[in-house]
PDB file of C-alpha atoms in Angstrom:
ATOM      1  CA  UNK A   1     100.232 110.168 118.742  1.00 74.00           C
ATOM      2  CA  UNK A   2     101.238 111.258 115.163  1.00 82.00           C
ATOM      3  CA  UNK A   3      98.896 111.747 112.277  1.00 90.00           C
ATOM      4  CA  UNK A   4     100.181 109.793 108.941  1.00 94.00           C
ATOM      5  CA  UNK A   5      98.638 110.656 105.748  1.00 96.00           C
ATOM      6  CA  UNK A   6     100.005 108.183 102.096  1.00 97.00           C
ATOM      7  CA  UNK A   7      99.257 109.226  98.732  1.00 97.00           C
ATOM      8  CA  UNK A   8      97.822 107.513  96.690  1.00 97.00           C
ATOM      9  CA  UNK A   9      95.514 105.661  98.325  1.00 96.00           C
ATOM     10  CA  UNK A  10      94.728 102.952  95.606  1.00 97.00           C
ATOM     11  CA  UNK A  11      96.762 102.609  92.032  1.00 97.00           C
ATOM     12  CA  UNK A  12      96.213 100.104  89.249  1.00 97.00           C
ATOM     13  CA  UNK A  13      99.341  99.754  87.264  1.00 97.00           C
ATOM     14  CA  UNK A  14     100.654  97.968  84.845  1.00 97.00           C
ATOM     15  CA  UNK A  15     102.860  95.491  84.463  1.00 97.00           C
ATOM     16  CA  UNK A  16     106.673  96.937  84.263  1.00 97.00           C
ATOM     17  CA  UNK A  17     106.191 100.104  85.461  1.00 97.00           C
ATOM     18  CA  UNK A  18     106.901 101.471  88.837  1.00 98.00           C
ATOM     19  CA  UNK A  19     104.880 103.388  91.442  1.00 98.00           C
ATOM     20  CA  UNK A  20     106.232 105.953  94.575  1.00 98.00           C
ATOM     21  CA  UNK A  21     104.264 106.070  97.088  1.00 98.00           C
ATOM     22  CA  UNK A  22     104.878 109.164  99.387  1.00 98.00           C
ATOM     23  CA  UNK A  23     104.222 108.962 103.351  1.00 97.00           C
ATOM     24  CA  UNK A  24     103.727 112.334 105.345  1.00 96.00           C
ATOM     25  CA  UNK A  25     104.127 112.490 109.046  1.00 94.00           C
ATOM     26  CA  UNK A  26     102.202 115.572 111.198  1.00 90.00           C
ATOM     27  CA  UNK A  27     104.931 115.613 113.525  1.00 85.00           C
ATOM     28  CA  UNK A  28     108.552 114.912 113.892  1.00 80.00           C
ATOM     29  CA  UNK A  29     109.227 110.811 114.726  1.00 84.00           C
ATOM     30  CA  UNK A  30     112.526 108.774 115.160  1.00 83.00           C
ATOM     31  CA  UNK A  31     111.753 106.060 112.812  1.00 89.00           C
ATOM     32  CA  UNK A  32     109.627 105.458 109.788  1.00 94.00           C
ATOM     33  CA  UNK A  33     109.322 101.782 108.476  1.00 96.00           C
ATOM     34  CA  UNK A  34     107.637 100.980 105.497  1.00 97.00           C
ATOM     35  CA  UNK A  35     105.320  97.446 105.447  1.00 97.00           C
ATOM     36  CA  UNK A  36     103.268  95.392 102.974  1.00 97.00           C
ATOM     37  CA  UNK A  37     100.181  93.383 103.669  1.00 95.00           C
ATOM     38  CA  UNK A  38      97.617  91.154 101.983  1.00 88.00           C
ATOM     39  CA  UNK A  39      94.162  91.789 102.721  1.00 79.00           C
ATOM     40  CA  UNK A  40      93.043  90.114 106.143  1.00 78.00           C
ATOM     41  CA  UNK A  41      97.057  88.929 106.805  1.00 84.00           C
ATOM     42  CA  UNK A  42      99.602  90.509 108.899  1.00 88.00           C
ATOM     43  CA  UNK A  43     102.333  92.812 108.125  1.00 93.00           C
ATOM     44  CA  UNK A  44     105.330  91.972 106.284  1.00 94.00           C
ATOM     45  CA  UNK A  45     108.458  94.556 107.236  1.00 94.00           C
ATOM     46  CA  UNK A  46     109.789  95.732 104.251  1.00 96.00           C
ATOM     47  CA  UNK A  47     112.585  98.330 105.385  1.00 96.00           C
ATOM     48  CA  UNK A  48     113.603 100.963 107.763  1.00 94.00           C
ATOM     49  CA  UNK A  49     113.063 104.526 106.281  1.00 95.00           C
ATOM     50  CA  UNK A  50     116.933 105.928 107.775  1.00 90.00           C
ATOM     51  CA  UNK A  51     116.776 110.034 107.331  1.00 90.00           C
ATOM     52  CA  UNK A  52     119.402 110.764 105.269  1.00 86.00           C
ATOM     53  CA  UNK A  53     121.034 107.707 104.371  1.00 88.00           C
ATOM     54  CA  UNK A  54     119.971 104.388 102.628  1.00 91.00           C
ATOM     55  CA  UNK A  55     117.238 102.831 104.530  1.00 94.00           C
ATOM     56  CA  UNK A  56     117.454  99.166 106.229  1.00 94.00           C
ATOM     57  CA  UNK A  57     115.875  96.177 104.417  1.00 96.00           C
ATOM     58  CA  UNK A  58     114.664  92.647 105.893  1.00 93.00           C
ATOM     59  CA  UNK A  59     115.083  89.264 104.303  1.00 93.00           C
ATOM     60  CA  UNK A  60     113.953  89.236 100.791  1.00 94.00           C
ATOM     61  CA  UNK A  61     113.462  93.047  99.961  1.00 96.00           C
ATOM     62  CA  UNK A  62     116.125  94.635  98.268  1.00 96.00           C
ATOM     63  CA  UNK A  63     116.757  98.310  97.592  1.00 97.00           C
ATOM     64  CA  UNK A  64     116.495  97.907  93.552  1.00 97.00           C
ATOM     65  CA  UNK A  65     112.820  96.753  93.714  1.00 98.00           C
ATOM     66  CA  UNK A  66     111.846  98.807  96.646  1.00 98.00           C
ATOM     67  CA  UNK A  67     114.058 101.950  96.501  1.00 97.00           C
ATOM     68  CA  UNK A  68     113.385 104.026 100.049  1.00 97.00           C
ATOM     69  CA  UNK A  69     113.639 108.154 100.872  1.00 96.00           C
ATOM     70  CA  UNK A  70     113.422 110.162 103.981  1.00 95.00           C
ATOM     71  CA  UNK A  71     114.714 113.229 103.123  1.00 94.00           C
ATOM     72  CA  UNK A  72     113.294 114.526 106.459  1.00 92.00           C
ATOM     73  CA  UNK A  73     111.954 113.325 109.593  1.00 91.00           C
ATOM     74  CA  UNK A  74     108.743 113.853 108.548  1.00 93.00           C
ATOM     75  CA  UNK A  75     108.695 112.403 104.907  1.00 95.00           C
ATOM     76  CA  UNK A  76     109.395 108.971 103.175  1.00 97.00           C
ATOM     77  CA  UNK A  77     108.771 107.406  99.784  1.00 98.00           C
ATOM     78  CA  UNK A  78     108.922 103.981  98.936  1.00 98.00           C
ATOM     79  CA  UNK A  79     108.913 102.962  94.909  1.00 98.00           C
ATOM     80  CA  UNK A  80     107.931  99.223  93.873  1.00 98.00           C
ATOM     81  CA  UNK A  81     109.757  99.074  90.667  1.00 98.00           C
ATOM     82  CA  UNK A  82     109.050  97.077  87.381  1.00 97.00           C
ATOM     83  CA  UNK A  83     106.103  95.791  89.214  1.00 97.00           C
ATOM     84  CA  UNK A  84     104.854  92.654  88.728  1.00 97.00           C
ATOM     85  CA  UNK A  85     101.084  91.103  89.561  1.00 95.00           C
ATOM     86  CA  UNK A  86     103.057  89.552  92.820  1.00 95.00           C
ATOM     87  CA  UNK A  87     103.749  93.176  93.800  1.00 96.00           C
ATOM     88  CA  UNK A  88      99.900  93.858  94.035  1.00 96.00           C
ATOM     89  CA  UNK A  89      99.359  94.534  97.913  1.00 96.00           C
ATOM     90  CA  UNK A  90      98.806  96.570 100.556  1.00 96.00           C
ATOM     91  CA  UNK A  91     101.958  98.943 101.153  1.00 98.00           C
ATOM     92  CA  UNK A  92     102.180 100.746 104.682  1.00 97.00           C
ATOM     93  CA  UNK A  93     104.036 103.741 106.319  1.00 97.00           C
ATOM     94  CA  UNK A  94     104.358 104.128 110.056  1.00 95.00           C
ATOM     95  CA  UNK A  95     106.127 106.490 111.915  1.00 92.00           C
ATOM     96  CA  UNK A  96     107.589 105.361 115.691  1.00 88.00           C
ATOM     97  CA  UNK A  97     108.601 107.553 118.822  1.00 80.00           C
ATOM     98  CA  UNK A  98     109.027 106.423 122.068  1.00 74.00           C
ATOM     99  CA  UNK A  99     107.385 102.911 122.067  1.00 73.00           C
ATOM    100  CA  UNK A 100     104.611 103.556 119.989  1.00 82.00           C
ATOM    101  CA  UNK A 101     104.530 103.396 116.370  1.00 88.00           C
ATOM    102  CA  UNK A 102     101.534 104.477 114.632  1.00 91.00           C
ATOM    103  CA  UNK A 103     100.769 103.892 110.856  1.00 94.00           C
ATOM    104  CA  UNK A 104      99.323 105.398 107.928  1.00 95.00           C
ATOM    105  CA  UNK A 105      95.859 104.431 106.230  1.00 95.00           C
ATOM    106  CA  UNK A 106      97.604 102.830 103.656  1.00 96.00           C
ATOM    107  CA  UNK A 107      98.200 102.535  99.829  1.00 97.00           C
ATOM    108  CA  UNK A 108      96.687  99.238  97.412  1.00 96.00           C
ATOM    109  CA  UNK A 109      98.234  98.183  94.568  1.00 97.00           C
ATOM    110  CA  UNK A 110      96.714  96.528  91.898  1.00 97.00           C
ATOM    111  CA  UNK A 111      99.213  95.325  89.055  1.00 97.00           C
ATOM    112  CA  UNK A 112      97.640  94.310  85.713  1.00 96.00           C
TER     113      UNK A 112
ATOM    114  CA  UNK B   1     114.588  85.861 114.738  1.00 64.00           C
ATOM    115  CA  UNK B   2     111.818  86.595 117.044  1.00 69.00           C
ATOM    116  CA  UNK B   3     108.263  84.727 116.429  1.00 83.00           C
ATOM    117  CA  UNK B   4     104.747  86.192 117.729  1.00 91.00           C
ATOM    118  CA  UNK B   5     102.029  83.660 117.845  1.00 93.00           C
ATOM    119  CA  UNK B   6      98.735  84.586 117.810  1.00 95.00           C
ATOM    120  CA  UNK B   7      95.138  82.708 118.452  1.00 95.00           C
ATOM    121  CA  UNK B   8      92.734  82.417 117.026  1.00 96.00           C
ATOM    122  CA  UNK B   9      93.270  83.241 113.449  1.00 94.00           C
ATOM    123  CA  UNK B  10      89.703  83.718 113.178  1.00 95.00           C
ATOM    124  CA  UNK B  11      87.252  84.306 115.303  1.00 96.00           C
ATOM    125  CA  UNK B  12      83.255  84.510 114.768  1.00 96.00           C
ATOM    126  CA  UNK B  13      80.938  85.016 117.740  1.00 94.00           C
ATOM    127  CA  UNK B  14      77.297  86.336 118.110  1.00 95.00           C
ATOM    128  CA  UNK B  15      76.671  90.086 119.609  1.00 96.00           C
ATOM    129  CA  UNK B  16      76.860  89.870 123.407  1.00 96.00           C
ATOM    130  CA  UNK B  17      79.816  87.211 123.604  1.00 96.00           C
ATOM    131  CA  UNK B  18      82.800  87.249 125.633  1.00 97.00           C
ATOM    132  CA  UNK B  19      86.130  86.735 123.770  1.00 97.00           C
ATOM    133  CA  UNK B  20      90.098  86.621 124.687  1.00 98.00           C
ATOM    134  CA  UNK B  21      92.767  86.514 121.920  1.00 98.00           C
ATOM    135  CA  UNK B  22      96.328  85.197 123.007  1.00 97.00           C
ATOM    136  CA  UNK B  23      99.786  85.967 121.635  1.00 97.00           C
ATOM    137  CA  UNK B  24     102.564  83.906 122.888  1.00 95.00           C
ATOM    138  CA  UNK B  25     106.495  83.604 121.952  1.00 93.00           C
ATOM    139  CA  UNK B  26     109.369  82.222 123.569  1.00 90.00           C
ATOM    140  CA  UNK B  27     111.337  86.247 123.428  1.00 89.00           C
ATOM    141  CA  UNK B  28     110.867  88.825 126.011  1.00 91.00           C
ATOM    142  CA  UNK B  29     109.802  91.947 124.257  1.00 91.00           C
ATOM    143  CA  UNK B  30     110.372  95.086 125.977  1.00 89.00           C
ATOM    144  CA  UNK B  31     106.382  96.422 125.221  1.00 90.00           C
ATOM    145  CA  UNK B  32     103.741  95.152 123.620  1.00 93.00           C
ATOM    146  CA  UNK B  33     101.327  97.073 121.247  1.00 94.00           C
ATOM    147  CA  UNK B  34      97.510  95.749 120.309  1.00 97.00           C
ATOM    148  CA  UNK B  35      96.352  97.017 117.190  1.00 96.00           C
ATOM    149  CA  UNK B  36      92.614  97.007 115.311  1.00 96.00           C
ATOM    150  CA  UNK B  37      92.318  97.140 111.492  1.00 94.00           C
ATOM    151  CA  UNK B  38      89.253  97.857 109.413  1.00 93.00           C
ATOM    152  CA  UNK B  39      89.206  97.199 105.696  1.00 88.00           C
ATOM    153  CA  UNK B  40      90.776  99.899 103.958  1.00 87.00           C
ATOM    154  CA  UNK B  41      92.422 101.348 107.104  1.00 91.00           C
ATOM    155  CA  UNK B  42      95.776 101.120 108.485  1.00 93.00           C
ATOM    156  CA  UNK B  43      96.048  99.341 111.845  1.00 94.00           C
ATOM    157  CA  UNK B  44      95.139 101.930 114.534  1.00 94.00           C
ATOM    158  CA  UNK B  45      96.692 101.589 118.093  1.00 93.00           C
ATOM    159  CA  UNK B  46      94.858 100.637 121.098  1.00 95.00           C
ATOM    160  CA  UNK B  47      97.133 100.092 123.766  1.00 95.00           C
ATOM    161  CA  UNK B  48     101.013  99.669 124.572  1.00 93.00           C
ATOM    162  CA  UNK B  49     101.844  97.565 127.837  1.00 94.00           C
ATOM    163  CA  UNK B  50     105.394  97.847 128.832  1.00 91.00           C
ATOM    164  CA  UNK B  51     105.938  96.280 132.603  1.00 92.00           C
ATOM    165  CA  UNK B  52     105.003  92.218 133.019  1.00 93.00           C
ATOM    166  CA  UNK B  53     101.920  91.609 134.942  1.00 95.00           C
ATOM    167  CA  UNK B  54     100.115  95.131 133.455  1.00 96.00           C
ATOM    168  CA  UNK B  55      96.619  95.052 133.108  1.00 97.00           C
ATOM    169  CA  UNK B  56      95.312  98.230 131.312  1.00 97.00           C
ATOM    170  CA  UNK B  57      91.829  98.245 130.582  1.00 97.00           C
ATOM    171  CA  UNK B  58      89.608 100.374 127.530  1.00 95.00           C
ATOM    172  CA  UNK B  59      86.099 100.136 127.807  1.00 95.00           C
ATOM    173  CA  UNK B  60      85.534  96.866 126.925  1.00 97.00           C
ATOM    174  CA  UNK B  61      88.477  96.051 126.531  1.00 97.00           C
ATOM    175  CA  UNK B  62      90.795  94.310 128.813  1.00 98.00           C
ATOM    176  CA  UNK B  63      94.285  94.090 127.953  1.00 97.00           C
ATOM    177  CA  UNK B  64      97.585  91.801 129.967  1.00 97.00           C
ATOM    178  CA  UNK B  65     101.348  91.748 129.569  1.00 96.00           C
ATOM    179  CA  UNK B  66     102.476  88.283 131.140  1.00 95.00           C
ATOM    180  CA  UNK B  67     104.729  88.269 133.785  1.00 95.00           C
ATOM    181  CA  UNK B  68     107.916  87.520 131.843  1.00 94.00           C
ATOM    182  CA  UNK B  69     106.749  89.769 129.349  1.00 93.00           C
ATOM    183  CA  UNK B  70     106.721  86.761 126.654  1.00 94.00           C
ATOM    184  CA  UNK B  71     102.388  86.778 126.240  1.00 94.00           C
ATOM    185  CA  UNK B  72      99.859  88.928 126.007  1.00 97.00           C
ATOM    186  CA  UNK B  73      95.925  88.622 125.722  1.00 97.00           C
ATOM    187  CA  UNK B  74      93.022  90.488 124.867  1.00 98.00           C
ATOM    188  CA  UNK B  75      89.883  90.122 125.949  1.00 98.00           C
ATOM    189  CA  UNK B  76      86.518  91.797 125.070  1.00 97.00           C
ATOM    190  CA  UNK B  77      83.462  91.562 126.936  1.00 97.00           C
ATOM    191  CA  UNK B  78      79.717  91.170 125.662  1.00 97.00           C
ATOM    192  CA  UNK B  79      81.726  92.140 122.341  1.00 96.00           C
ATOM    193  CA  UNK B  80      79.468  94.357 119.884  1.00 96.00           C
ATOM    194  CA  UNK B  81      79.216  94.717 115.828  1.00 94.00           C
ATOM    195  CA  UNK B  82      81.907  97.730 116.086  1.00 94.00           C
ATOM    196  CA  UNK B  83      84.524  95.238 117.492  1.00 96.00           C
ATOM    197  CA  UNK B  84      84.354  93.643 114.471  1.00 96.00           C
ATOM    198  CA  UNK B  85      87.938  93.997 112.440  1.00 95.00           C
ATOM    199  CA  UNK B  86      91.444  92.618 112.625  1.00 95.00           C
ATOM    200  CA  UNK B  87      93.270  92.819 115.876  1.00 96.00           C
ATOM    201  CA  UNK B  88      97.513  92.624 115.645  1.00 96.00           C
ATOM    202  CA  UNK B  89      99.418  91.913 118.807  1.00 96.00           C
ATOM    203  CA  UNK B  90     102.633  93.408 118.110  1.00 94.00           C
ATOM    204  CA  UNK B  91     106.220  93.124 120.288  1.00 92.00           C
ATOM    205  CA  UNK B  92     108.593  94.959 120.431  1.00 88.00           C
ATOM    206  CA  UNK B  93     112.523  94.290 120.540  1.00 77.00           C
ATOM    207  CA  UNK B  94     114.144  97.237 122.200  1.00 65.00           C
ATOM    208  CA  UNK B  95     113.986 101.176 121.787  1.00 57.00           C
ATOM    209  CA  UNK B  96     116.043 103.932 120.744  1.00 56.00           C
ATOM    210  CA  UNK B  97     117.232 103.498 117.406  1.00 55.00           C
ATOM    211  CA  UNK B  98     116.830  99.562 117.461  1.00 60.00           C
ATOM    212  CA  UNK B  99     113.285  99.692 117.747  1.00 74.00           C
ATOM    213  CA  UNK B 100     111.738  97.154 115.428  1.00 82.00           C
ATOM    214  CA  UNK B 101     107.939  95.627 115.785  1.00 88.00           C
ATOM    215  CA  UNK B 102     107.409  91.660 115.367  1.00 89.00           C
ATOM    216  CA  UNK B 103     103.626  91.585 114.481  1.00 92.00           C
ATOM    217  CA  UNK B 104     101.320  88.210 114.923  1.00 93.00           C
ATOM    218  CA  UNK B 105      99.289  86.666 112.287  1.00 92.00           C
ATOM    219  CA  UNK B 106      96.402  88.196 113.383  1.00 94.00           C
ATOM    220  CA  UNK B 107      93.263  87.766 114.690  1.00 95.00           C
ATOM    221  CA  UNK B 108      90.003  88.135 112.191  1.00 95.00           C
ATOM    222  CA  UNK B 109      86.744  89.026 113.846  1.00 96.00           C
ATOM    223  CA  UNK B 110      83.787  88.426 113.038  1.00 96.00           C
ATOM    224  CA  UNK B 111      79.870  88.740 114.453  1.00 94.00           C
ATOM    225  CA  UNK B 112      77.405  86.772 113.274  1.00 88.00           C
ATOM    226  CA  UNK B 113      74.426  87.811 112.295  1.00 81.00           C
TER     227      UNK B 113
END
């Protein structure tokens, strides 16, 4: 299993600004996704971190709002950008090998 | 698109109880991953079953992969106030560098008091 550590763990932010959130991996993994989820709800896919190369977003997330690095295998960061009270959620990093993915304790977001 | 539905949404049962969440879809999914979240945690992983008909089993905790690899359940017996939390069935599409998780809605439980 891998250990995944996210700083911050909780922000309040205001409206317009932006926030990078920074996702840390113990060991190396083959894929690093990056998810959002409202308290007691599922998880939303918001993009695949890609090492070295623009990361892969689903339906209705674009790279603008929710620019993506992974400089490494071991390191991502995800930015929510000119955040609005909308963007207030839980954001997630996980890291996958093999069949297993494994995720991070994640970060809330509260925008004013 | 690939849909993962999961039952209950929410779940309350006193100490003691025996429980079994489903997740269904019409897909085959080459494994399936069960996940439990406590507030202010991320999901944490409890088991992966990968070949239909699998049983695996952790404590407690009995988990299947259907036959046709399309449904899974979960089922806890005399469940206790640590089972409490939200529990994710999870599928996934392929490996290598396709590998993608569909999640379920989730299943919220709760013990009454």
């Amino acid at each position: 299993s891998a250990v995944i550590s996210q700083k911050p763990s909780r922000d309040i932010c205001q409206r317009g600004t932006s926030l990078t959130i920074q996702c840390q991996v113990d060991s190396q993994v083959t894929m690093m996704f990056w998810y959002r989820q409202q308290p007691g709800q599922s998880l939303t896919l918001i993009a695949t971190a890609n090492q070295g190369s623009e990361a892969t977003y689903e339906s209705g997330f674009v790279i603008d709002k929710f620019p993506i690095s992974r400089p490494n295998l071991t390191f991502s960061t995800l930015t929510v950008s000119n955040m609005s009270p909308e963007d207030s959620s839980i954001y997630l990093c996980s890291g996958a090998g093999g069949n297993e993915q494994f995720f991070g304790p994640g970060t809330r977001l509260t925008v004013l | 698109t690939q849909l993962l539905e999961q039952s209950p949404q929410f779940l309350s049962i006193q100490e003691g109880e025996n429980l079994t969440v489903y997740c269904n879809s019409s897909s085959v999914f080459s494994s399936l991953q069960w996940y439990r979240q406590e507030p202010g945690e991320g999901p944490v992983l409890l088991v992966t079953v990968v070949t239909g008909g699998e049983v695996k089993k952790l404590k407690r905790l009995t988990f299947q992969f259907g036959d046709a690899r399309k449904d899974s359940s979960l089922h806890i017996t005399a469940a206790q106030p640590g089972d409490t939390g939200l529990y994710l069935c999870a599928g996934a599409n392929s490996g290598g560098s396709n590998y993608k998780l569909t999640f379920g809605k989730g299943t919220l439980l709760t013990m009454n008091p």
